[in-house]
């Protein structure tokens, strides 16, 4: 096991450098590669790294980064046009898996508190495959905006269930309901109102990208801390911070370039390595209880999120590939599930088998979501490229004089370069030509 801090940093940076290169060679998403490497080098694998607090802390920042990016890069104008659809999909994406989870948890013989918290876990999701969408440049697609907008409601509802159940077990005497509401209101006011006001004035006075980057990072961390303080979890605070700063940090700005570079090349890989290091593969041979629970959890999550995406496709008349995009974005699970299952285990709501099964579920769903999102993003990018090419090579009509009688020809240069001519010698010919144009 490596114990020297410099050696640990060197090893981790080497992984961050080499894993994407190897994944491109074998044609798998780098998200999957980082999780697998985390499993191999972690305390349950070869034991090269021990899952130290520093790696876990940096990994948590990576999860905050993903949520911040999702909030900043969402197209506000497109979201406003799709806000009704986003809210409806948020309800679909929470209620359908939640109800299905209540049923399957009852079949497993769990009590109503456990069933409710497991339903909230199924309803939540993590936008951890969003960097794939960003890489293919399809952030403006309607399905992406609906999925991201719906995530705000889904995450909020899941964490609200967690906060209510947690308060009954932990904070009954120390924090009143009024106090909890006051904390939530304070957090929302600071993140959504005060932070944009401060950031706008800062950017007007200091325009260099480095200072702007540090301002955004500071606000992200404070937002996450405030959300934790208000029992809403840091990932929701980071997402709300991104939404609040959306108009102030354009996607092509130097500040956003620094955010993407540092996040995608450092903190996000650290987060994925940390997730992999939590997975104990030996649990597969420890007994059938954990495996059965894990299989039920995986099936419930997949069916619930696919059902929500299918309902959205039928409700909003989307393409099949857009349904796949929504499904890929919203069935991955990491931060929200880890928060729910960890707190559930600490408070005695969840057993050790549920905790271990949830970690195995994270591995499977992160892997499947990466492949689904990669495929859907690639197809949407090809569609967009084809549409842009069609606009460039749209039929070009030329009106030309012919001969001494000044007759006219209408010439069309089609997409394949063929030339089509029409002699406009009569009024009926002109009428037909106007229909074509």
Short mmCIF file of C-alpha atoms in Angstrom, two decimals:
data_model
loop_
_atom_site.label_atom_id
_atom_site.label_comp_id
_atom_site.label_asym_id
_atom_site.label_seq_id
_atom_site.Cartn_x
_atom_site.Cartn_y
_atom_site.Cartn_z
CA UNK A 1 0.00 0.00 0.00
CA UNK A 2 1.30 3.46 -0.92
CA UNK A 3 1.52 5.75 2.10
CA UNK A 4 3.81 8.56 0.95
CA UNK A 5 1.64 11.60 0.01
CA UNK A 6 3.78 12.48 -3.01
CA UNK A 7 3.69 8.89 -4.22
CA UNK A 8 -0.12 8.83 -3.85
CA UNK A 9 -0.46 12.04 -5.85
CA UNK A 10 1.90 10.72 -8.53
CA UNK A 11 -0.03 7.46 -8.81
CA UNK A 12 -3.40 9.19 -9.01
CA UNK A 13 -2.21 11.67 -11.66
CA UNK A 14 -0.79 8.79 -13.70
CA UNK A 15 -4.21 7.09 -13.55
CA UNK A 16 -5.94 10.31 -14.64
CA UNK A 17 -3.53 10.53 -17.59
CA UNK A 18 -3.57 6.91 -18.74
CA UNK A 19 -7.13 5.71 -18.10
CA UNK A 20 -8.81 7.91 -20.78
CA UNK A 21 -6.15 6.88 -23.30
CA UNK A 22 -6.72 3.17 -22.64
CA UNK A 23 -10.51 3.61 -22.66
CA UNK A 24 -10.38 5.24 -26.08
CA UNK A 25 -8.37 2.29 -27.37
CA UNK A 26 -10.82 -0.32 -26.10
CA UNK A 27 -13.86 1.87 -26.87
CA UNK A 28 -15.44 2.19 -23.43
CA UNK A 29 -16.42 5.44 -21.65
CA UNK A 30 -13.68 6.79 -19.40
CA UNK A 31 -16.24 7.01 -16.55
CA UNK A 32 -16.36 3.21 -16.49
CA UNK A 33 -12.57 2.99 -16.68
CA UNK A 34 -12.02 5.21 -13.65
CA UNK A 35 -14.53 3.23 -11.54
CA UNK A 36 -12.88 -0.08 -12.50
CA UNK A 37 -9.42 1.27 -11.69
CA UNK A 38 -10.75 2.50 -8.35
CA UNK A 39 -11.99 -1.02 -7.61
CA UNK A 40 -8.61 -2.52 -8.50
CA UNK A 41 -6.39 -0.14 -6.53
CA UNK A 42 -8.70 0.40 -3.55
CA UNK A 43 -8.72 -1.26 -0.17
CA UNK A 44 -11.02 -4.04 -1.42
CA UNK A 45 -8.83 -4.72 -4.46
CA UNK A 46 -5.05 -4.73 -4.64
CA UNK A 47 -4.79 -2.29 -1.75
CA UNK A 48 -2.55 0.19 -3.55
CA UNK A 49 -4.59 3.06 -2.08
CA UNK A 50 -6.47 2.97 1.20
CA UNK A 51 -9.33 5.32 0.39
CA UNK A 52 -7.87 8.12 2.48
CA UNK A 53 -9.94 11.08 3.56
CA UNK A 54 -8.09 13.40 1.19
CA UNK A 55 -9.06 11.36 -1.90
CA UNK A 56 -12.69 11.13 -0.77
CA UNK A 57 -12.79 14.89 -0.09
CA UNK A 58 -11.37 15.74 -3.50
CA UNK A 59 -13.78 13.25 -5.04
CA UNK A 60 -16.73 14.97 -3.38
CA UNK A 61 -15.58 18.24 -4.94
CA UNK A 62 -15.70 16.42 -8.29
CA UNK A 63 -19.35 15.56 -7.74
CA UNK A 64 -20.07 19.19 -6.87
CA UNK A 65 -18.29 20.15 -10.09
CA UNK A 66 -20.60 17.97 -12.18
CA UNK A 67 -23.68 19.52 -10.61
CA UNK A 68 -22.24 23.03 -11.00
CA UNK A 69 -21.51 22.41 -14.68
CA UNK A 70 -25.01 21.10 -15.27
CA UNK A 71 -26.50 24.22 -13.69
CA UNK A 72 -24.23 26.66 -15.52
CA UNK A 73 -24.44 25.05 -18.97
CA UNK A 74 -28.21 24.61 -19.12
CA UNK A 75 -29.62 27.00 -21.72
CA UNK A 76 -31.88 29.29 -19.71
CA UNK A 77 -33.92 30.40 -22.73
CA UNK A 78 -34.46 26.82 -23.89
CA UNK A 79 -35.25 25.79 -20.32
CA UNK A 80 -37.89 28.50 -20.05
CA UNK A 81 -39.49 27.18 -23.20
CA UNK A 82 -39.32 23.65 -21.80
CA UNK A 83 -40.00 24.45 -18.13
CA UNK A 84 -43.45 22.85 -18.14
CA UNK A 85 -42.07 19.71 -19.74
CA UNK A 86 -39.13 19.73 -17.31
CA UNK A 87 -41.40 19.93 -14.29
CA UNK A 88 -43.65 17.18 -15.62
CA UNK A 89 -40.64 14.99 -16.32
CA UNK A 90 -39.29 15.72 -12.85
CA UNK A 91 -42.54 14.34 -11.43
CA UNK A 92 -42.36 11.31 -13.74
CA UNK A 93 -38.71 10.67 -12.87
CA UNK A 94 -39.39 10.71 -9.13
CA UNK A 95 -42.89 9.28 -8.70
CA UNK A 96 -42.60 6.31 -11.07
CA UNK A 97 -39.37 4.86 -9.54
CA UNK A 98 -40.57 5.84 -6.04
CA UNK A 99 -43.83 3.88 -6.31
CA UNK A 100 -42.11 0.96 -7.99
CA UNK A 101 -39.52 1.00 -5.19
CA UNK A 102 -42.23 0.87 -2.54
CA UNK A 103 -43.62 -2.26 -4.20
CA UNK A 104 -40.32 -4.11 -4.66
CA UNK A 105 -39.12 -3.16 -1.17
CA UNK A 106 -42.32 -4.58 0.28
CA UNK A 107 -41.72 -7.81 -1.63
CA UNK A 108 -38.29 -7.97 0.03
CA UNK A 109 -40.00 -7.72 3.42
CA UNK A 110 -38.77 -4.29 4.54
CA UNK A 111 -40.69 -1.99 6.90
CA UNK A 112 -42.48 1.16 5.76
CA UNK A 113 -39.68 3.54 6.81
CA UNK A 114 -37.10 1.50 4.93
CA UNK A 115 -39.43 1.23 1.94
CA UNK A 116 -39.98 5.00 1.86
CA UNK A 117 -36.28 5.82 2.04
CA UNK A 118 -35.47 3.24 -0.62
CA UNK A 119 -38.18 4.77 -2.82
CA UNK A 120 -36.48 8.16 -2.43
CA UNK A 121 -33.17 6.54 -3.36
CA UNK A 122 -34.70 5.10 -6.55
CA UNK A 123 -36.26 8.47 -7.38
CA UNK A 124 -32.95 10.32 -7.11
CA UNK A 125 -30.25 10.34 -9.74
CA UNK A 126 -26.91 11.98 -10.42
CA UNK A 127 -26.03 13.81 -13.65
CA UNK A 128 -22.62 12.16 -13.68
CA UNK A 129 -22.80 11.36 -17.41
CA UNK A 130 -23.40 15.03 -18.26
CA UNK A 131 -19.71 15.53 -19.25
CA UNK A 132 -20.39 13.12 -22.13
CA UNK A 133 -23.22 15.37 -23.33
CA UNK A 134 -20.96 18.39 -23.02
CA UNK A 135 -18.18 16.67 -24.96
CA UNK A 136 -20.47 15.95 -27.91
CA UNK A 137 -21.87 19.49 -27.84
CA UNK A 138 -25.57 18.55 -27.64
CA UNK A 139 -26.39 20.55 -24.50
CA UNK A 140 -29.07 22.55 -26.32
CA UNK A 141 -31.12 19.52 -27.29
CA UNK A 142 -34.65 19.64 -25.88
CA UNK A 143 -34.33 16.24 -24.20
CA UNK A 144 -31.15 17.35 -22.41
CA UNK A 145 -32.77 20.53 -21.14
CA UNK A 146 -35.86 18.64 -20.00
CA UNK A 147 -33.73 16.05 -18.20
CA UNK A 148 -31.57 18.66 -16.46
CA UNK A 149 -34.55 20.82 -15.52
CA UNK A 150 -36.42 17.80 -14.23
CA UNK A 151 -33.38 16.79 -12.20
CA UNK A 152 -33.77 19.88 -10.05
CA UNK A 153 -37.22 18.73 -8.93
CA UNK A 154 -36.22 15.06 -8.67
CA UNK A 155 -33.18 15.73 -6.49
CA UNK A 156 -35.17 18.14 -4.32
CA UNK A 157 -37.99 15.66 -3.72
CA UNK A 158 -35.58 12.81 -2.92
CA UNK A 159 -33.57 14.88 -0.47
CA UNK A 160 -36.78 16.26 1.05
CA UNK A 161 -37.89 12.70 1.88
CA UNK A 162 -34.44 12.05 3.33
CA UNK A 163 -34.58 15.23 5.44
CA UNK A 164 -38.04 14.37 6.84
CA UNK A 165 -37.11 10.81 7.76
CA UNK A 166 -33.73 11.89 9.08
CA UNK A 167 -35.29 14.55 11.29
CA UNK A 168 -37.53 11.93 12.87
CA UNK A 169 -34.51 9.80 13.77
CA UNK A 170 -31.81 12.39 14.48
CA UNK A 171 -33.03 15.94 14.90
CA UNK A 172 -36.27 15.59 16.80
CA UNK A 173 -34.90 17.39 19.85
CA UNK A 174 -32.17 19.59 18.39
CA UNK A 175 -33.73 21.14 15.29
CA UNK A 176 -37.41 22.05 15.05
CA UNK A 177 -39.37 22.05 11.84
CA UNK A 178 -39.48 25.86 11.88
CA UNK A 179 -35.71 25.96 12.32
CA UNK A 180 -35.21 23.61 9.40
CA UNK A 181 -37.47 25.72 7.17
CA UNK A 182 -35.55 28.85 8.24
CA UNK A 183 -32.27 27.23 7.22
CA UNK A 184 -33.66 26.20 3.84
CA UNK A 185 -35.01 29.71 3.15
CA UNK A 186 -31.70 31.27 4.20
CA UNK A 187 -29.79 28.96 1.86
CA UNK A 188 -32.05 29.72 -1.09
CA UNK A 189 -31.87 33.48 -0.53
CA UNK A 190 -28.07 33.47 -0.28
CA UNK A 191 -27.47 31.17 -3.27
CA UNK A 192 -30.16 32.39 -5.67
CA UNK A 193 -30.28 36.10 -4.83
CA UNK A 194 -27.18 37.34 -3.00
CA UNK A 195 -24.53 35.31 -4.87
CA UNK A 196 -25.60 36.46 -8.39
CA UNK A 197 -25.67 40.07 -7.16
CA UNK A 198 -22.17 39.78 -5.70
CA UNK A 199 -20.79 37.93 -8.73
CA UNK A 200 -22.15 40.49 -11.17
CA UNK A 201 -20.43 43.33 -9.34
CA UNK A 202 -17.20 41.39 -9.03
CA UNK A 203 -17.08 40.54 -12.75
CA UNK A 204 -17.66 44.20 -13.64
CA UNK A 205 -14.69 45.28 -11.56
CA UNK A 206 -12.29 42.38 -12.14
CA UNK A 207 -12.44 40.80 -15.58
CA UNK A 208 -9.51 38.38 -15.45
CA UNK A 209 -10.46 34.73 -15.79
CA UNK A 210 -8.41 33.47 -12.85
CA UNK A 211 -10.19 35.71 -10.34
CA UNK A 212 -13.56 34.82 -11.87
CA UNK A 213 -12.76 31.12 -11.59
CA UNK A 214 -11.91 31.48 -7.89
CA UNK A 215 -15.12 33.41 -7.25
CA UNK A 216 -17.22 30.66 -8.84
CA UNK A 217 -15.35 27.94 -6.92
CA UNK A 218 -15.76 29.79 -3.63
CA UNK A 219 -19.47 30.29 -4.21
CA UNK A 220 -19.88 26.64 -5.19
CA UNK A 221 -18.27 25.43 -1.97
CA UNK A 222 -20.23 27.87 0.20
CA UNK A 223 -23.46 26.85 -1.55
CA UNK A 224 -22.71 23.19 -0.92
CA UNK A 225 -21.92 23.90 2.73
CA UNK A 226 -25.13 25.90 3.16
CA UNK A 227 -27.15 23.09 1.56
CA UNK A 228 -25.58 20.59 3.97
CA UNK A 229 -26.37 22.96 6.84
CA UNK A 230 -30.00 23.09 5.67
CA UNK A 231 -30.15 19.27 5.41
CA UNK A 232 -30.52 19.45 1.60
CA UNK A 233 -27.13 17.89 0.70
CA UNK A 234 -24.26 19.69 -0.99
CA UNK A 235 -24.98 18.45 -4.52
CA UNK A 236 -28.25 20.38 -4.59
CA UNK A 237 -26.47 23.52 -3.37
CA UNK A 238 -23.85 23.21 -6.13
CA UNK A 239 -26.56 22.75 -8.75
CA UNK A 240 -28.49 25.79 -7.52
CA UNK A 241 -25.25 27.80 -7.54
CA UNK A 242 -24.73 26.87 -11.19
CA UNK A 243 -28.27 27.93 -12.05
CA UNK A 244 -27.80 31.22 -10.17
CA UNK A 245 -24.56 32.03 -12.04
CA UNK A 246 -25.83 30.76 -15.39
CA UNK A 247 -26.13 34.14 -17.12
CA UNK A 248 -22.86 35.45 -15.66
CA UNK A 249 -20.65 32.59 -16.87
CA UNK A 250 -21.19 31.99 -20.62
CA UNK A 251 -20.31 28.52 -21.89
CA UNK A 252 -17.47 29.78 -24.09
CA UNK A 253 -16.04 32.24 -21.57
CA UNK A 254 -12.47 31.87 -20.18
CA UNK A 255 -13.94 31.29 -16.71
CA UNK A 256 -16.02 28.37 -17.96
CA UNK A 257 -13.02 26.95 -19.80
CA UNK A 258 -11.08 26.88 -16.53
CA UNK A 259 -14.00 25.27 -14.70
CA UNK A 260 -14.27 22.53 -17.33
CA UNK A 261 -10.55 21.95 -17.50
CA UNK A 262 -9.94 21.65 -13.76
CA UNK A 263 -13.11 19.65 -13.14
CA UNK A 264 -12.94 17.20 -16.04
CA UNK A 265 -9.23 16.57 -15.69
CA UNK A 266 -8.84 16.43 -11.92
CA UNK A 267 -11.81 16.46 -9.55
CA UNK A 268 -14.29 14.38 -11.57
CA UNK A 269 -11.78 11.54 -12.14
CA UNK A 270 -10.96 11.64 -8.41
CA UNK A 271 -14.65 11.27 -7.63
CA UNK A 272 -14.99 8.28 -9.94
CA UNK A 273 -11.90 6.66 -8.44
CA UNK A 274 -13.41 7.18 -4.99
CA UNK A 275 -16.65 5.50 -6.06
CA UNK A 276 -14.71 2.52 -7.38
CA UNK A 277 -12.71 2.25 -4.16
CA UNK A 278 -15.94 1.86 -2.18
CA UNK A 279 -16.99 -1.27 -4.06
CA UNK A 280 -16.18 -4.53 -2.32
CA UNK A 281 -16.30 -7.23 -5.00
CA UNK A 282 -15.90 -9.95 -2.35
CA UNK A 283 -19.52 -9.25 -1.37
CA UNK A 284 -20.55 -11.23 -4.44
CA UNK A 285 -19.25 -14.38 -2.73
CA UNK A 286 -20.32 -13.49 0.81
CA UNK A 287 -23.88 -14.75 0.41
CA UNK A 288 -27.01 -14.49 -1.69
CA UNK A 289 -28.79 -11.84 0.40
CA UNK A 290 -26.70 -8.93 -0.81
CA UNK A 291 -26.77 -10.16 -4.42
CA UNK A 292 -30.56 -10.58 -4.44
CA UNK A 293 -31.12 -7.13 -2.94
CA UNK A 294 -28.67 -5.61 -5.43
CA UNK A 295 -30.39 -7.27 -8.39
CA UNK A 296 -33.80 -6.06 -7.24
CA UNK A 297 -32.45 -2.54 -6.69
CA UNK A 298 -30.81 -2.44 -10.12
CA UNK A 299 -33.94 -3.73 -11.87
CA UNK A 300 -36.18 -1.31 -9.98
CA UNK A 301 -34.01 1.69 -10.81
CA UNK A 302 -33.63 0.79 -14.48
CA UNK A 303 -37.31 0.03 -15.00
CA UNK A 304 -38.41 3.11 -13.05
CA UNK A 305 -36.19 5.55 -14.91
CA UNK A 306 -36.86 3.94 -18.30
CA UNK A 307 -40.59 4.14 -17.63
CA UNK A 308 -40.27 7.84 -16.78
CA UNK A 309 -38.31 8.48 -19.99
CA UNK A 310 -40.89 6.52 -22.02
CA UNK A 311 -43.75 8.52 -20.51
CA UNK A 312 -41.87 11.74 -21.34
CA UNK A 313 -41.33 10.61 -24.93
CA UNK A 314 -45.02 9.90 -25.41
CA UNK A 315 -46.13 13.07 -23.58
CA UNK A 316 -43.76 15.45 -25.40
CA UNK A 317 -43.58 13.65 -28.80
CA UNK A 318 -39.81 13.13 -28.66
CA UNK A 319 -37.63 10.88 -30.79
CA UNK A 320 -36.50 7.48 -29.60
CA UNK A 321 -32.90 8.67 -29.34
CA UNK A 322 -34.05 11.57 -27.15
CA UNK A 323 -35.76 9.08 -24.84
CA UNK A 324 -32.46 7.21 -24.66
CA UNK A 325 -30.66 10.44 -23.81
CA UNK A 326 -33.05 11.19 -20.96
CA UNK A 327 -32.78 7.62 -19.71
CA UNK A 328 -28.97 7.71 -19.88
CA UNK A 329 -28.74 11.01 -18.03
CA UNK A 330 -31.16 10.13 -15.27
CA UNK A 331 -30.53 6.52 -14.29
CA UNK A 332 -26.92 6.98 -13.20
CA UNK A 333 -26.66 7.25 -9.46
CA UNK A 334 -23.83 8.23 -7.14
CA UNK A 335 -23.87 11.24 -4.83
CA UNK A 336 -27.58 11.26 -4.00
CA UNK A 337 -27.70 7.51 -3.48
CA UNK A 338 -24.53 7.56 -1.38
CA UNK A 339 -25.98 10.32 0.79
CA UNK A 340 -29.30 8.52 1.29
CA UNK A 341 -27.85 5.06 1.89
CA UNK A 342 -25.09 6.31 4.20
CA UNK A 343 -27.47 8.31 6.37
CA UNK A 344 -29.97 5.45 6.28
CA UNK A 345 -27.29 3.05 7.50
CA UNK A 346 -26.03 5.43 10.20
CA UNK A 347 -29.54 5.96 11.57
CA UNK A 348 -30.35 2.25 11.53
CA UNK A 349 -32.98 2.47 8.77
CA UNK A 350 -30.83 0.45 6.34
CA UNK A 351 -29.03 -2.79 7.05
CA UNK A 352 -25.45 -3.62 6.02
CA UNK A 353 -26.83 -5.72 3.15
CA UNK A 354 -28.70 -2.71 1.73
CA UNK A 355 -25.57 -0.57 2.05
CA UNK A 356 -23.42 -3.09 0.17
CA UNK A 357 -26.11 -3.71 -2.43
CA UNK A 358 -26.41 0.02 -3.07
CA UNK A 359 -22.68 0.31 -3.76
CA UNK A 360 -22.90 -2.57 -6.25
CA UNK A 361 -25.91 -0.85 -7.84
CA UNK A 362 -23.85 2.32 -8.30
CA UNK A 363 -21.21 0.40 -10.27
CA UNK A 364 -23.73 -1.23 -12.60
CA UNK A 365 -25.81 1.90 -13.21
CA UNK A 366 -22.82 4.18 -13.75
CA UNK A 367 -21.54 1.72 -16.34
CA UNK A 368 -24.85 1.31 -18.18
CA UNK A 369 -25.62 5.04 -18.07
CA UNK A 370 -22.23 5.82 -19.61
CA UNK A 371 -22.86 3.55 -22.59
CA UNK A 372 -26.46 4.73 -23.11
CA UNK A 373 -25.54 8.42 -22.87
CA UNK A 374 -22.51 7.96 -25.14
CA UNK A 375 -24.63 6.30 -27.82
CA UNK A 376 -27.48 8.82 -27.59
CA UNK A 377 -25.15 11.82 -27.56
CA UNK A 378 -23.32 10.51 -30.62
CA UNK A 379 -26.59 9.99 -32.51
CA UNK A 380 -27.88 13.44 -31.60
CA UNK A 381 -24.57 15.00 -32.65
CA UNK A 382 -24.78 13.20 -36.01
CA UNK A 383 -28.35 14.44 -36.47
CA UNK A 384 -27.32 17.99 -35.70
CA UNK A 385 -24.37 17.73 -38.08
CA UNK A 386 -26.62 16.41 -40.83
CA UNK A 387 -29.12 19.20 -40.23
CA UNK A 388 -26.43 21.86 -40.44
CA UNK A 389 -25.04 20.27 -43.60
CA UNK A 390 -28.52 20.23 -45.12
CA UNK A 391 -28.89 23.94 -44.33
CA UNK A 392 -25.59 24.68 -46.04
CA UNK A 393 -26.40 22.62 -49.12
CA UNK A 394 -30.04 23.64 -49.31
CA UNK A 395 -31.40 23.84 -52.81
CA UNK A 396 -29.97 26.89 -54.58
CA UNK A 397 -32.20 28.36 -57.23
CA UNK A 398 -30.91 30.63 -59.98
CA UNK A 399 -33.08 32.70 -62.32
CA UNK A 400 -31.34 33.19 -65.67
CA UNK A 401 -32.25 34.80 -69.03
CA UNK A 402 -32.14 32.55 -72.08
CA UNK A 403 -32.11 33.52 -75.73
CA UNK A 404 -33.24 36.60 -77.61
CA UNK A 405 -36.87 36.37 -76.45
CA UNK A 406 -35.70 36.79 -72.83
CA UNK A 407 -37.29 33.56 -71.69
CA UNK A 408 -36.21 32.47 -68.22
CA UNK A 409 -34.82 29.26 -66.75
CA UNK A 410 -34.99 28.28 -63.11
CA UNK A 411 -31.94 26.23 -62.17
CA UNK A 412 -31.68 24.14 -58.99
CA UNK A 413 -28.38 22.83 -57.62
CA UNK A 414 -29.41 19.89 -55.43
CA UNK A 415 -27.63 18.23 -52.54
CA UNK A 416 -25.85 15.78 -54.87
CA UNK A 417 -24.69 18.53 -57.18
CA UNK A 418 -27.05 17.68 -60.08
CA UNK A 419 -28.43 20.56 -62.13
CA UNK A 420 -32.14 20.69 -62.78
CA UNK A 421 -33.56 23.23 -65.24
CA UNK A 422 -37.04 24.54 -65.90
CA UNK A 423 -37.98 26.70 -68.86
CA UNK A 424 -40.21 29.55 -67.71
CA UNK A 425 -41.82 30.46 -71.00
CA UNK A 426 -45.44 30.69 -69.84
CA UNK A 427 -47.48 31.91 -66.90
CA UNK A 428 -48.21 28.32 -65.84
CA UNK A 429 -44.45 27.64 -65.74
CA UNK A 430 -43.95 30.66 -63.49
CA UNK A 431 -46.72 29.47 -61.17
CA UNK A 432 -45.11 26.03 -60.89
CA UNK A 433 -41.72 27.60 -60.20
CA UNK A 434 -43.12 29.73 -57.40
CA UNK A 435 -44.50 26.60 -55.76
CA UNK A 436 -41.03 25.02 -55.80
CA UNK A 437 -39.38 28.08 -54.32
#
